[in-house]
C-alpha cells in the first residue's frame, strides 16, 4: 500500500451549531495504538458520515462516542457533549447512552414482540403509562418508516421481520428514547439495495430532529445522505469537509485515491 | 438542557444497581474461592502428615506394594505402599476410556450427522437418563450381572479390573457422548457444505472434516470421562474386589484409590497413621483431578482455531 503522510490533513471548523466534539481522541487496544488524535466537530441536525477502508478506525472511533469501548479499549482525550467531557471517569455512562444511542451493523432485535422491543428501554426508564407507551411505539415506528408495515402485528415476534425491517425496528428502538444523537455503525451493510434505500430514506427523515453520525463502507451512500464527511485512514482522520466538497474536490491525496478507487 | 448535563455527571439508580450487583457477585466469588482454598488446604495438610508427622518416605509410599497401615513390617516400618491402588486406578480409568470412546463417538456421530432428528428425540433422553442413574445402581448391576458373567466365562472370582472397567464404561459413556455431541454440533455447517461441494462423500466429510474440526472438543470429552472414571468410588468398590494387591491381570481382585478410601475411612481414627495414609490417597486423587483439569485447559487452548 502506498504510504500517505499523516501530517497532511484538511479538517474544517464546523460553521454550524455543534452537538458533539472530540478533542485529540486516542484509542489503545493494549499496546496497539488504534486511533490517533481524532479532533472532529459534529453539527446538530445534520448527517455526518465516517468513511475509510476496513481497519481505518472509523468504527472504533464511533464506539467511543457513547462509551461502548469502555471495557474493550483505553480511550484518551476529550469528548465534549453539552459542555461536559463525557469521556471522563466520573460520568454516568448509562445516562450518556440514553442521549447518544447506537444502531449496529447486524440488525439485533431482542427475541421479544415488536412492541416490547421498543418499550423495553422505556419501561426501564420509568415510563409505565400504557397510553404513553403506545404513543411512543407509534411515533418511533412512524419515524423509522416501519409503522405501515407492522401496525397490525405489533405483538408478533420481532425475529420474524426481514433484515431491513429489523434494522428499522432497531432504529425505532433508539428513537423511542428520544436521544440527541444517533450513532449508526454500517447499518445497511448487511442489507439488500431496496432495504438500504429505505434505511437511507428513514435517516433523511430523522435528520430533522436528530443529529446522526454514520459509519459506512459505501461511498455512494455517504455522498447521497451525508451533509459532512470525514475520511479515516489507518487510525488518523485525514480529511473532514462538507460532503460535496470532499467528494468533488478532495484536498488530500489519500482521500482522492480512496474515493476514486486507486487506493492500495 | 441543564437537567441533562446534571444527569450526565451524577450517579443514578442504574449506577447504584450496578454497584449492588457487582458487590453480590464479588461476595459469591470470594465465598467459592474460600471454599476451594480451604478444601485444598485441608486435604493437603492431612495428606502430607503421613510424610511429615509419621516420617514415611514419599518414595516408599509411591512404590511400595504392601498396604497394611495398621501393622509394622519386620523392620518396624509401617506398610503403606500405595502402588497397587495407583496402578489399578489408572488401569480401570484408561481401559474404560479406551473402550468407551469409540462407542461414544459412534453414538455422537449418529446423533449429529446421520440421524439428527431421531438422535435428539430418542437418544438424547436416553443419554440424559444414563447420567442420572445413581452410581450405586450401576455398582449393583455390576455385582449381580457382570461379576457372575465373568466368573462363569473366565473363572476366578469375577471381581477385578475387568469388572470395574465394564461398569465404568457404561458410566462414562454418556459423559463422553454428550460432550462429543456438543463439540461436533459446534462445527459450522459451512465446513460440511464446503467439503461436500468439493465432491467428498458423506463419510469423508465426517471423518476428514467434521471430526478433525471437533478433535479438541472430543479430547476434552474423553478427559472429562476419564476424570469421572478416576474419581468414581462406589460402583467400582462393589465390583473390584477390594483386596489391596498388585493386579496380576484383569481378573484378580484389586483395589482403587477411591474404593480404598470409601472402605477404609470409617475404620480409622483421626490423626493416626492409617487415617493419615488415607488422606495421602485423597491427596493423590486431588492432584490427579488437577492434572486432568490442566490437560483439558491445555487442549482447549492448543486446539482452538488460531486467528
Coordinates of C-alpha atoms in Angstrom, one line a residue:
Chain A
X1 CA 0.0 0.0 0.0
X2 CA 1.1 3.5 -0.8
X3 CA 2.3 5.5 2.2
X4 CA 0.4 8.6 2.9
X5 CA 1.6 11.3 5.2
X6 CA -0.5 11.6 8.4
X7 CA 0.6 15.2 8.9
X8 CA -1.1 16.3 5.8
X9 CA -4.7 16.9 6.9
X10 CA -7.6 19.0 5.9
X11 CA -10.2 19.4 8.7
X12 CA -12.6 22.3 8.6
X13 CA -14.0 24.2 11.5
X14 CA -17.7 23.5 12.0
X15 CA -19.7 26.6 11.0
X16 CA -23.0 25.2 12.3
X17 CA -24.1 24.6 15.9
X18 CA -22.1 21.8 17.3
X19 CA -23.7 18.9 19.1
X20 CA -20.6 16.9 19.9
X21 CA -16.9 17.5 19.6
X22 CA -13.9 15.3 20.1
X23 CA -10.6 16.7 21.1
X24 CA -7.4 14.7 20.5
X25 CA -9.2 11.4 20.9
X26 CA -6.9 8.4 21.1
X27 CA -7.7 4.7 21.4
X28 CA -5.4 1.9 22.5
X29 CA -6.1 -1.8 22.4
X30 CA -3.4 -2.9 24.8
X31 CA -0.2 -1.6 23.2
X32 CA -1.9 -1.2 19.8
X33 CA -2.5 2.5 19.1
X34 CA -5.6 2.1 17.0
X35 CA -6.8 5.8 16.8
X36 CA -4.5 8.8 16.7
X37 CA -5.6 12.3 17.6
X38 CA -9.1 12.4 16.2
X39 CA -10.3 16.0 16.5
X40 CA -13.7 16.5 15.0
X41 CA -16.8 18.6 15.4
X42 CA -20.3 17.3 14.6
X43 CA -23.2 19.6 13.6
X44 CA -26.6 19.5 15.1
X45 CA -29.5 18.1 13.0
X46 CA -27.2 17.0 10.2
X47 CA -25.9 13.7 9.0
X48 CA -22.1 13.2 9.2
X49 CA -20.6 10.2 7.5
X50 CA -17.3 8.5 8.6
X51 CA -15.7 6.7 5.6
X52 CA -12.5 4.8 5.2
X53 CA -11.1 1.3 4.5
X54 CA -11.6 -1.6 6.8
X55 CA -9.4 -1.2 9.8
X56 CA -9.1 2.6 9.4
X57 CA -10.5 3.1 12.9
X58 CA -13.9 4.6 12.0
X59 CA -16.0 2.1 13.9
X60 CA -13.6 2.2 16.8
X61 CA -14.0 6.0 16.8
X62 CA -17.8 5.8 16.6
X63 CA -17.9 3.3 19.5
X64 CA -16.0 5.8 21.7
X65 CA -18.7 8.4 21.3
X66 CA -21.2 6.7 23.6
X67 CA -18.6 4.9 25.7
X68 CA -19.2 1.5 24.1
X69 CA -15.4 0.9 24.2
X70 CA -15.2 1.1 27.9
X71 CA -14.4 -2.5 28.6
X72 CA -12.5 -3.1 25.4
X73 CA -10.0 -0.3 24.9
X74 CA -8.4 2.6 26.6
X75 CA -9.8 5.9 25.3
X76 CA -7.8 9.1 25.9
X77 CA -8.8 12.6 25.0
X78 CA -12.0 14.6 25.4
X79 CA -15.5 14.1 24.1
X80 CA -17.5 17.2 24.7
X81 CA -21.3 16.9 24.8
X82 CA -23.4 19.6 26.4
X83 CA -20.3 21.3 27.8
X84 CA -19.4 18.1 29.6
X85 CA -16.4 15.8 28.9
X86 CA -18.3 12.5 28.7
X87 CA -15.1 10.6 28.4
X88 CA -14.1 11.4 32.0
X89 CA -14.1 8.8 34.7
X90 CA -17.0 10.1 36.9
X91 CA -19.5 10.3 34.1
X92 CA -22.7 8.2 34.4
X93 CA -22.3 6.2 31.2
X94 CA -25.9 4.9 31.4
X95 CA -27.2 8.5 31.0
X96 CA -24.7 9.1 28.2
X97 CA -26.1 6.2 26.2
X98 CA -29.7 7.4 26.8
X99 CA -28.9 10.5 24.9
X100 CA -26.3 9.1 22.4
X101 CA -27.9 6.0 21.0
X102 CA -26.4 3.4 18.8
X103 CA -27.5 1.1 15.9
X104 CA -25.3 -1.8 15.0
X105 CA -24.2 -3.4 11.7
X106 CA -26.2 -6.6 12.1
X107 CA -29.9 -6.0 12.9
X108 CA -30.2 -7.1 16.5
X109 CA -33.8 -7.1 17.7
X110 CA -34.5 -8.8 21.0
X111 CA -36.3 -12.1 21.0
X112 CA -39.5 -10.2 22.0
X113 CA -42.5 -8.8 20.3
X114 CA -42.1 -5.7 18.1
X115 CA -43.9 -3.7 20.7
X116 CA -41.7 -5.0 23.6
X117 CA -38.6 -4.3 21.6
X118 CA -39.5 -0.6 21.7
X119 CA -41.0 -0.4 25.2
X120 CA -38.1 -2.4 26.8
X121 CA -35.8 0.7 27.3
X122 CA -38.8 3.0 28.0
X123 CA -40.1 0.8 30.8
X124 CA -36.6 0.5 32.3
X125 CA -36.5 4.3 32.4
X126 CA -39.7 4.6 34.4
X127 CA -42.4 5.1 31.8
X128 CA -45.3 3.0 32.9
X129 CA -48.3 4.7 31.5
X130 CA -49.9 2.4 28.8
X131 CA -51.1 5.3 26.7
X132 CA -47.7 7.0 26.7
X133 CA -46.0 3.7 25.8
X134 CA -48.4 3.1 22.9
X135 CA -47.9 6.6 21.7
X136 CA -44.1 6.3 21.8
X137 CA -44.3 3.0 19.9
X138 CA -46.4 4.5 17.2
X139 CA -44.3 7.7 17.0
X140 CA -41.0 5.9 16.8
X141 CA -42.2 3.3 14.3
X142 CA -43.5 6.1 12.1
X143 CA -40.2 7.9 12.5
X144 CA -38.4 4.8 11.3
X145 CA -40.9 4.4 8.4
X146 CA -41.9 1.0 9.7
X147 CA -45.4 1.8 11.1
X148 CA -47.4 1.0 8.0
X149 CA -45.7 -2.4 7.6
X150 CA -46.1 -3.6 11.1
X151 CA -49.0 -1.7 12.7
X152 CA -51.3 -4.8 12.6
X153 CA -48.8 -7.2 14.1
X154 CA -47.1 -5.3 16.9
X155 CA -47.4 -8.3 19.2
X156 CA -45.7 -10.7 16.8
X157 CA -42.1 -11.7 17.3
X158 CA -39.5 -9.2 16.1
X159 CA -37.4 -12.1 14.9
X160 CA -39.9 -12.8 12.1
X161 CA -39.1 -9.4 10.5
X162 CA -36.9 -9.2 7.3
X163 CA -33.4 -7.8 7.7
X164 CA -34.3 -4.3 6.6
X165 CA -37.4 -4.2 8.7
X166 CA -35.5 -5.5 11.7
X167 CA -32.8 -2.8 11.2
X168 CA -35.5 -0.1 11.0
X169 CA -37.0 -1.6 14.2
X170 CA -33.6 -1.2 15.8
X171 CA -33.6 2.5 14.7
X172 CA -37.1 2.9 16.1
X173 CA -36.0 1.4 19.4
X174 CA -33.3 4.0 19.7
X175 CA -35.6 6.9 18.5
X176 CA -38.2 5.9 21.1
X177 CA -35.8 7.1 23.8
X178 CA -35.7 10.5 22.2
X179 CA -31.9 10.7 22.1
X180 CA -29.9 13.7 20.9
X181 CA -27.6 11.8 18.7
X182 CA -27.9 8.6 16.7
X183 CA -24.7 6.6 16.0
X184 CA -25.0 4.1 13.2
X185 CA -22.3 1.6 12.5
X186 CA -22.6 0.4 8.9
X187 CA -26.4 0.0 9.4
X188 CA -27.0 -1.1 5.8
X189 CA -24.0 -3.3 5.0
X190 CA -25.9 -6.5 5.7
X191 CA -29.0 -5.4 3.7
X192 CA -30.1 -5.6 0.1
X193 CA -30.3 -2.4 -2.0
X194 CA -34.1 -1.9 -1.5
X195 CA -33.8 -2.2 2.2
X196 CA -30.8 0.1 2.1
X197 CA -32.7 2.7 0.2
X198 CA -35.4 2.6 2.8
X199 CA -32.9 3.0 5.6
X200 CA -31.4 6.0 3.9
X201 CA -34.9 7.5 3.4
X202 CA -35.5 6.9 7.1
X203 CA -32.3 8.7 8.0
X204 CA -33.2 11.6 5.8
X205 CA -36.4 11.9 7.8
X206 CA -34.8 11.6 11.1
X207 CA -32.2 14.2 10.3
X208 CA -34.9 16.9 11.0
X209 CA -34.9 16.0 14.7
X210 CA -31.7 14.1 15.4
X211 CA -28.0 14.5 14.8
X212 CA -26.8 11.5 13.0
X213 CA -23.3 10.1 12.8
X214 CA -23.0 7.1 10.4
X215 CA -20.1 4.8 9.6
X216 CA -20.3 3.5 6.1
X217 CA -18.3 1.4 3.6
X218 CA -20.4 2.6 0.8
X219 CA -19.2 5.9 -0.6
X220 CA -22.3 6.4 -2.7
X221 CA -24.3 6.1 0.4
X222 CA -22.2 8.8 2.1
X223 CA -22.5 11.1 -0.8
X224 CA -26.2 10.5 -1.0
X225 CA -27.2 11.2 2.6
X226 CA -24.4 12.9 4.5
X227 CA -24.0 16.7 4.9
X228 CA -20.5 16.3 6.2
X229 CA -18.0 13.5 5.7
X230 CA -14.8 12.5 7.5
X231 CA -12.2 10.3 5.9
X232 CA -10.3 7.9 8.1
X233 CA -7.0 6.2 7.2
X234 CA -5.0 3.9 9.5
X235 CA -6.2 5.4 12.7
X236 CA -5.9 9.0 11.5
X237 CA -8.6 11.5 10.4
X238 CA -7.1 12.9 7.2
X239 CA -10.0 15.0 5.9
X240 CA -13.2 16.4 7.1
X241 CA -15.4 18.7 5.0
X242 CA -18.8 19.2 3.5
X243 CA -19.7 16.0 1.7
X244 CA -20.0 17.6 -1.7
X245 CA -16.6 19.3 -1.4
X246 CA -14.9 16.2 -0.1
X247 CA -16.2 14.0 -2.9
X248 CA -15.8 16.5 -5.8
X249 CA -12.7 18.3 -4.7
X250 CA -10.7 16.4 -2.1
X251 CA -7.8 18.3 -0.6
X252 CA -5.8 15.3 0.5
X253 CA -4.1 12.7 -1.9
X254 CA -5.3 9.8 0.2
X255 CA -8.9 10.9 0.1
X256 CA -8.7 11.4 -3.6
X257 CA -7.3 7.9 -4.2
X258 CA -9.8 6.3 -1.9
X259 CA -12.9 7.8 -3.4
X260 CA -11.6 7.3 -6.9
X261 CA -10.8 3.7 -6.2
X262 CA -7.0 3.9 -6.7
X263 CA -6.3 3.0 -3.1
X264 CA -3.7 0.5 -2.2
Chain B
X1 CA -30.6 21.3 28.9
X2 CA -29.1 21.7 32.4
X3 CA -31.1 18.9 33.6
X4 CA -29.4 16.5 31.2
X5 CA -26.0 17.9 32.0
X6 CA -26.6 17.2 35.6
X7 CA -27.8 13.7 34.9
X8 CA -24.6 13.0 33.0
X9 CA -22.4 13.9 35.9
X10 CA -24.4 12.3 38.8
X11 CA -24.9 8.7 39.7
X12 CA -28.4 7.4 39.1
X13 CA -30.5 4.5 40.2
X14 CA -28.9 2.5 37.4
X15 CA -25.4 3.1 38.7
X16 CA -26.4 2.1 42.2
X17 CA -27.9 -1.1 41.0
X18 CA -24.7 -1.7 39.1
X19 CA -22.6 -1.4 42.3
X20 CA -25.1 -3.5 44.2
X21 CA -25.0 -6.3 41.6
X22 CA -21.2 -6.2 41.4
X23 CA -20.9 -6.4 45.2
X24 CA -23.1 -9.5 45.3
X25 CA -21.0 -11.3 42.6
X26 CA -17.8 -10.4 44.4
X27 CA -19.1 -11.8 47.6
X28 CA -20.2 -15.0 45.9
X29 CA -16.8 -15.3 44.2
X30 CA -15.0 -14.7 47.5
X31 CA -17.1 -17.4 49.2
X32 CA -16.5 -20.0 46.5
X33 CA -12.8 -19.1 46.4
X34 CA -12.5 -19.5 50.1
X35 CA -14.3 -22.9 49.9
X36 CA -11.8 -24.2 47.3
X37 CA -8.8 -22.9 49.2
X38 CA -10.0 -24.5 52.5
X39 CA -10.6 -27.8 50.8
X40 CA -7.2 -27.7 49.2
X41 CA -5.6 -26.7 52.5
X42 CA -7.4 -29.4 54.5
X43 CA -6.6 -32.3 52.2
X44 CA -3.0 -31.1 51.6
X45 CA -2.2 -30.7 55.3
X46 CA -3.8 -34.1 56.2
X47 CA -2.2 -35.8 53.2
X48 CA 1.3 -34.5 54.0
X49 CA 1.1 -35.5 57.6
X50 CA 1.9 -39.1 56.6
X51 CA 5.3 -37.9 55.4
X52 CA 6.0 -35.1 58.0
X53 CA 4.5 -36.5 61.2
X54 CA 4.8 -40.2 60.6
X55 CA 8.1 -39.9 58.6
X56 CA 7.1 -42.3 55.9
X57 CA 9.3 -41.8 52.8
X58 CA 7.4 -40.5 49.8
X59 CA 9.2 -42.9 47.5
X60 CA 8.1 -45.9 49.6
X61 CA 4.6 -44.6 49.6
X62 CA 4.5 -44.4 45.9
X63 CA 6.5 -47.5 45.0
X64 CA 5.6 -49.9 47.9
X65 CA 3.3 -52.8 47.2
X66 CA 2.3 -53.7 50.7
X67 CA -0.7 -51.8 52.1
X68 CA -1.4 -52.6 55.7
X69 CA -1.3 -49.3 57.5
X70 CA -2.3 -50.7 60.9
X71 CA 0.8 -53.0 61.1
X72 CA 4.5 -52.7 61.0
X73 CA 6.8 -54.9 58.9
X74 CA 9.7 -56.8 60.4
X75 CA 12.0 -53.8 60.2
X76 CA 9.5 -51.8 62.2
X77 CA 8.3 -49.6 59.2
X78 CA 4.6 -49.0 58.5
X79 CA 3.4 -50.9 55.5
X80 CA 1.9 -48.2 53.3
X81 CA 2.7 -48.8 49.7
X82 CA 0.1 -47.2 47.5
X83 CA 1.4 -48.5 44.2
X84 CA -1.3 -51.3 43.7
X85 CA -4.1 -48.8 44.1
X86 CA -2.4 -46.3 41.8
X87 CA -1.9 -48.9 39.2
X88 CA -5.4 -50.2 39.5
X89 CA -7.0 -46.8 39.4
X90 CA -5.1 -45.9 36.2
X91 CA -5.8 -49.2 34.6
X92 CA -9.6 -49.0 35.0
X93 CA -9.6 -45.4 34.0
X94 CA -7.6 -45.8 30.8
X95 CA -9.3 -49.1 29.9
X96 CA -12.7 -47.6 30.4
X97 CA -11.9 -44.6 28.3
X98 CA -10.4 -46.7 25.5
X99 CA -13.4 -49.0 25.4
X100 CA -16.0 -46.2 25.8
X101 CA -14.6 -43.6 23.3
X102 CA -15.3 -45.5 20.0
X103 CA -18.8 -46.3 21.2
X104 CA -19.4 -42.7 22.3
X105 CA -18.1 -41.3 19.1
X106 CA -20.3 -43.7 17.1
X107 CA -23.4 -42.6 19.1
X108 CA -22.4 -38.9 18.8
X109 CA -21.9 -39.1 15.1
X110 CA -25.3 -40.9 14.7
X111 CA -27.0 -38.3 16.8
X112 CA -25.4 -35.3 14.9
X113 CA -24.6 -36.4 11.4
X114 CA -26.6 -39.5 10.5
X115 CA -30.0 -39.1 12.1
X116 CA -30.1 -35.8 13.9
X117 CA -33.9 -36.0 14.4
X118 CA -34.0 -39.4 15.9
X119 CA -30.8 -38.5 17.8
X120 CA -32.3 -35.6 19.6
X121 CA -35.7 -37.2 20.0
X122 CA -34.8 -40.7 21.3
X123 CA -31.1 -40.9 22.1
X124 CA -30.7 -37.5 23.9
X125 CA -33.2 -38.5 26.6
X126 CA -31.7 -42.0 26.9
X127 CA -28.2 -40.5 27.5
X128 CA -29.6 -38.0 30.0
X129 CA -31.2 -40.9 31.8
X130 CA -27.9 -42.8 31.9
X131 CA -26.2 -39.8 33.5
X132 CA -29.0 -39.6 36.1
X133 CA -28.7 -43.2 37.3
X134 CA -27.1 -43.3 40.8
X135 CA -23.7 -45.0 40.8
X136 CA -24.8 -47.4 43.5
X137 CA -27.3 -48.8 40.9
X138 CA -24.5 -49.3 38.4
X139 CA -22.5 -51.0 41.0
X140 CA -25.3 -53.3 42.0
X141 CA -25.9 -54.3 38.4
X142 CA -22.2 -54.9 38.0
X143 CA -22.2 -57.0 41.1
X144 CA -25.2 -59.1 40.1
X145 CA -24.7 -59.3 36.4
X146 CA -21.2 -58.6 35.3
X147 CA -19.2 -60.3 38.1
X148 CA -21.1 -63.6 37.8
X149 CA -20.8 -63.4 34.0
X150 CA -17.0 -63.0 34.2
X151 CA -16.8 -65.7 36.8
X152 CA -18.6 -68.2 34.5
X153 CA -16.7 -67.2 31.4
X154 CA -13.2 -66.8 32.6
X155 CA -13.2 -68.4 36.0
X156 CA -11.8 -66.9 39.2
X157 CA -13.9 -64.8 41.5
X158 CA -15.1 -62.4 38.8
X159 CA -14.1 -59.4 40.8
X160 CA -11.3 -57.3 39.4
X161 CA -10.2 -54.7 36.9
X162 CA -12.3 -56.2 34.0
X163 CA -15.5 -55.9 36.0
X164 CA -14.5 -52.4 37.1
X165 CA -13.7 -51.4 33.5
X166 CA -17.1 -52.7 32.2
X167 CA -19.1 -50.8 34.9
X168 CA -17.1 -47.6 34.3
X169 CA -17.5 -48.0 30.6
X170 CA -21.3 -47.6 31.0
X171 CA -20.9 -44.8 33.4
X172 CA -18.5 -42.6 31.3
X173 CA -20.2 -43.4 28.0
X174 CA -22.9 -40.7 28.4
X175 CA -20.4 -38.1 29.6
X176 CA -18.1 -38.6 26.6
X177 CA -21.1 -38.9 24.2
X178 CA -22.9 -35.7 25.3
X179 CA -19.7 -33.6 25.3
X180 CA -18.7 -35.0 21.9
X181 CA -22.1 -34.2 20.5
X182 CA -21.7 -30.7 21.7
X183 CA -18.4 -30.3 20.0
X184 CA -19.5 -31.9 16.8
X185 CA -22.6 -29.7 16.7
X186 CA -20.4 -26.7 17.2
X187 CA -18.6 -27.4 13.9
X188 CA -20.0 -24.8 11.5
X189 CA -22.4 -26.0 8.8
X190 CA -20.3 -24.4 6.1
X191 CA -17.4 -26.8 6.7
X192 CA -19.7 -29.6 5.7
X193 CA -21.1 -27.7 2.7
X194 CA -17.6 -26.8 1.5
X195 CA -16.4 -30.4 1.8
X196 CA -19.5 -31.8 0.1
X197 CA -19.3 -29.2 -2.7
X198 CA -15.8 -30.4 -3.5
X199 CA -17.1 -33.8 -4.2
X200 CA -16.3 -35.5 -0.9
X201 CA -18.6 -38.3 0.3
X202 CA -20.5 -38.1 3.5
X203 CA -18.1 -40.4 5.2
X204 CA -15.1 -38.5 4.0
X205 CA -16.7 -35.3 5.2
X206 CA -17.4 -36.7 8.6
X207 CA -14.1 -38.3 9.0
X208 CA -11.7 -35.8 7.5
X209 CA -13.5 -32.5 8.1
X210 CA -16.1 -32.7 10.9
X211 CA -14.1 -35.0 13.3
X212 CA -10.9 -33.1 12.6
X213 CA -12.5 -29.8 13.5
X214 CA -14.1 -31.3 16.6
X215 CA -11.0 -33.0 17.8
X216 CA -10.1 -30.7 20.7
X217 CA -13.7 -30.9 21.9
X218 CA -13.6 -34.7 21.7
X219 CA -10.3 -35.0 23.5
X220 CA -11.8 -32.8 26.2
X221 CA -14.8 -35.1 26.4
X222 CA -12.5 -38.1 26.8
X223 CA -10.5 -36.5 29.5
X224 CA -13.7 -35.5 31.4
X225 CA -14.8 -39.1 31.1
X226 CA -11.5 -40.2 32.5
X227 CA -11.6 -37.9 35.4
X228 CA -15.1 -39.1 36.1
X229 CA -13.9 -42.7 36.0
X230 CA -10.9 -41.9 38.1
X231 CA -13.0 -40.3 40.8
X232 CA -15.8 -42.9 40.8
X233 CA -15.8 -44.7 44.1
X234 CA -19.0 -46.6 45.0
X235 CA -19.7 -48.5 41.8
X236 CA -16.1 -49.6 41.4
X237 CA -15.8 -50.6 45.1
X238 CA -18.7 -53.0 44.6
X239 CA -17.1 -54.9 41.7
X240 CA -13.3 -54.5 42.1
X241 CA -12.8 -57.0 45.0
X242 CA -11.2 -54.6 47.5
X243 CA -8.0 -56.6 48.1
X244 CA -5.0 -54.3 48.1
X245 CA -2.9 -56.5 45.9
X246 CA -0.9 -55.7 42.9
X247 CA -3.2 -56.8 40.0
X248 CA -1.8 -59.7 38.0
X249 CA -4.2 -59.4 35.2
X250 CA -7.7 -58.2 34.5
X251 CA -9.3 -60.9 36.6
X252 CA -7.6 -60.7 40.0
X253 CA -9.3 -58.8 42.8
X254 CA -7.7 -55.4 43.4
X255 CA -8.5 -52.0 44.8
X256 CA -8.5 -48.5 43.5
X257 CA -7.6 -45.3 45.4
X258 CA -11.2 -44.3 45.7
X259 CA -12.5 -47.7 46.7
X260 CA -9.8 -48.0 49.4
X261 CA -10.9 -44.6 50.7
X262 CA -14.5 -45.5 51.0
X263 CA -13.8 -48.8 52.7
X264 CA -11.1 -47.5 55.0
X265 CA -12.2 -44.1 56.1
X266 CA -14.8 -45.3 58.6
X267 CA -12.5 -47.7 60.3
X268 CA -9.6 -45.4 61.2
X269 CA -9.1 -42.8 63.9
X270 CA -8.4 -39.2 63.0
X271 CA -4.7 -38.3 63.5
X272 CA -3.4 -41.9 63.4
X273 CA -1.1 -43.3 60.7
X274 CA -3.8 -45.4 59.0
X275 CA -6.0 -42.3 58.8
X276 CA -3.2 -40.1 57.5
X277 CA -2.3 -42.7 54.9
X278 CA -5.9 -42.5 53.6
X279 CA -5.6 -38.7 53.4
X280 CA -2.5 -39.2 51.3
X281 CA -4.5 -41.3 48.9
X282 CA -7.1 -38.4 48.8
X283 CA -4.2 -36.0 48.0
X284 CA -3.2 -38.2 45.1
X285 CA -6.7 -38.1 43.8
X286 CA -6.9 -34.3 44.2
X287 CA -3.6 -33.9 42.3
X288 CA -4.8 -36.2 39.5
X289 CA -8.0 -34.3 39.1
X290 CA -5.9 -31.1 38.9
X291 CA -3.8 -32.8 36.2
X292 CA -6.9 -33.7 34.3
X293 CA -8.2 -30.1 34.6
X294 CA -4.9 -28.7 33.3
X295 CA -4.9 -31.2 30.4
X296 CA -8.4 -30.0 29.4
X297 CA -7.4 -26.4 29.5
X298 CA -4.2 -27.1 27.6
X299 CA -6.1 -29.0 24.9
X300 CA -8.7 -26.3 24.7
X301 CA -6.1 -23.6 24.2
X302 CA -4.0 -25.6 21.7
X303 CA -7.0 -26.9 19.8
X304 CA -8.9 -23.7 19.3
X305 CA -8.6 -22.3 15.8
X306 CA -5.9 -19.7 15.6
X307 CA -6.9 -16.3 14.2

